[in-house]
């Protein structure tokens, strides 16, 4: 059987305090510098098929071949991040992989019972999807 996803290129963490998390990763783990995107803008954002007014900031840094992404959600909008925080607090939320065609990849996964949970595109046109791989 072949893998359904390409190699992991990103580990994404939900954090309650972006500044504190960046400091930890830099001072304790030696990862940084971080590049911060505050109040990320989306052209389209759907959570479980419905538009959501998500307000979030992210910080990214490279750790060798893997990007570390720290995500802080601002406010109570429904999202994969607020769901995770309610259940687990902070921690490793997702692993990211690349694909040549997000829509086609999501359609192939749906045929195997793996559903997209949150998807859309950034203000500059980058398409993405988070899929639920938990049993």
Coordinates of C-alpha atoms in Angstrom, one line a residue:
X1 CA 0.0 0.0 0.0
X2 CA 1.3 3.4 -0.9
X3 CA 1.1 6.5 1.4
X4 CA -1.9 8.8 0.9
X5 CA 0.2 11.8 1.9
X6 CA 3.6 13.1 0.9
X7 CA 6.4 13.7 3.4
X8 CA 5.7 15.9 6.4
X9 CA 7.0 19.4 5.9
X10 CA 5.3 21.1 8.9
X11 CA 4.4 20.5 12.5
X12 CA 1.6 22.9 13.6
X13 CA 1.0 23.7 17.3
X14 CA -2.0 25.4 18.9
X15 CA -0.7 27.8 21.5
X16 CA -2.5 30.2 23.9
X17 CA 0.3 32.8 23.8
X18 CA 2.3 33.3 20.5
X19 CA 5.1 35.4 22.1
X20 CA 5.7 32.9 24.9
X21 CA 5.6 29.9 22.5
X22 CA 8.2 31.6 20.1
X23 CA 10.4 32.3 23.1
X24 CA 10.2 28.7 24.2
X25 CA 11.0 27.3 20.8
X26 CA 13.9 29.7 20.4
X27 CA 15.5 29.6 23.9
X28 CA 14.8 26.0 24.8
X29 CA 14.7 24.2 21.4
X30 CA 17.1 26.4 19.4
X31 CA 14.5 27.0 16.7
X32 CA 14.1 30.4 15.1
X33 CA 14.0 33.1 14.0
X34 CA 10.2 33.1 13.7
X35 CA 8.3 35.1 11.1
X36 CA 4.9 36.3 12.4
X37 CA 1.7 36.8 10.4
X38 CA -0.8 38.6 12.6
X39 CA -4.5 38.4 12.0
X40 CA -4.2 36.2 8.9
X41 CA -6.5 37.2 6.0
X42 CA -8.5 34.7 4.0
X43 CA -10.2 34.9 0.6
X44 CA -12.3 31.9 1.7
X45 CA -12.5 29.9 4.9
X46 CA -14.9 27.1 5.7
X47 CA -15.2 25.1 8.8
X48 CA -17.3 21.9 8.4
X49 CA -18.8 23.4 5.3
X50 CA -19.8 26.8 6.8
X51 CA -18.0 30.1 6.6
X52 CA -16.3 31.1 9.8
X53 CA -14.9 34.5 10.9
X54 CA -11.6 33.1 12.2
X55 CA -9.1 35.6 13.6
X56 CA -5.7 34.0 14.1
X57 CA -2.0 34.8 14.1
X58 CA 0.8 32.4 13.2
X59 CA 4.5 32.3 13.6
X60 CA 6.7 30.0 11.4
X61 CA 10.3 29.0 11.6
X62 CA 12.4 26.3 9.9
X63 CA 13.8 23.4 11.9
X64 CA 15.9 21.7 9.3
X65 CA 13.6 20.4 6.6
X66 CA 10.5 20.8 8.9
X67 CA 8.6 24.1 9.4
X68 CA 7.3 24.8 12.9
X69 CA 4.0 26.7 12.8
X70 CA 2.6 28.2 16.0
X71 CA -1.1 29.1 15.9
X72 CA -2.9 31.4 18.3
X73 CA -6.6 31.9 17.7
X74 CA -8.1 35.2 18.8
X75 CA -11.7 35.0 19.8
X76 CA -14.3 32.2 19.9
X77 CA -15.0 31.5 16.2
X78 CA -15.7 27.9 15.4
X79 CA -12.5 26.3 13.9
X80 CA -10.3 23.3 14.1
X81 CA -8.1 25.3 16.5
X82 CA -10.8 26.2 19.0
X83 CA -12.0 22.6 18.9
X84 CA -8.5 21.4 19.6
X85 CA -7.9 23.9 22.4
X86 CA -11.2 23.0 24.1
X87 CA -10.4 19.3 24.1
X88 CA -6.6 19.4 24.6
X89 CA -5.4 22.8 25.5
X90 CA -2.1 23.5 23.7
X91 CA 0.0 21.1 21.7
X92 CA 0.7 19.4 18.4
X93 CA -2.3 20.0 16.3
X94 CA -1.4 19.0 12.8
X95 CA 1.3 17.8 10.4
X96 CA 1.4 19.5 7.0
X97 CA 2.2 18.0 3.6
X98 CA 2.3 19.4 0.2
X99 CA 0.2 18.5 -2.8
X100 CA 0.0 19.6 -6.4
X101 CA -3.8 19.8 -6.4
X102 CA -5.6 20.4 -3.1
X103 CA -9.1 19.8 -4.5
X104 CA -8.2 16.6 -6.3
X105 CA -6.3 15.3 -3.3
X106 CA -9.3 16.0 -1.0
X107 CA -11.6 14.2 -3.4
X108 CA -9.4 11.1 -3.4
X109 CA -9.3 11.1 0.4
X110 CA -13.1 11.5 0.6
X111 CA -13.5 8.3 -1.4
X112 CA -11.6 6.6 1.4
X113 CA -13.7 8.1 4.1
X114 CA -11.2 10.9 5.1
X115 CA -13.2 14.2 5.2
X116 CA -12.0 17.8 4.9
X117 CA -12.8 19.6 8.2
X118 CA -11.5 23.1 7.4
X119 CA -10.4 24.5 4.0
X120 CA -10.2 27.6 1.9
X121 CA -7.6 29.9 0.5
X122 CA -5.5 32.7 1.8
X123 CA -5.9 36.3 0.7
X124 CA -3.0 35.8 -1.8
X125 CA -4.6 32.6 -3.3
X126 CA -2.8 29.7 -1.5
X127 CA -5.3 26.9 -1.2
X128 CA -5.3 24.5 1.8
X129 CA -7.3 21.9 3.5
X130 CA -7.2 20.2 6.9
X131 CA -8.5 16.7 6.8
X132 CA -9.6 14.5 9.8
X133 CA -7.4 11.4 10.0
X134 CA -8.4 10.5 13.6
X135 CA -10.2 7.2 13.8

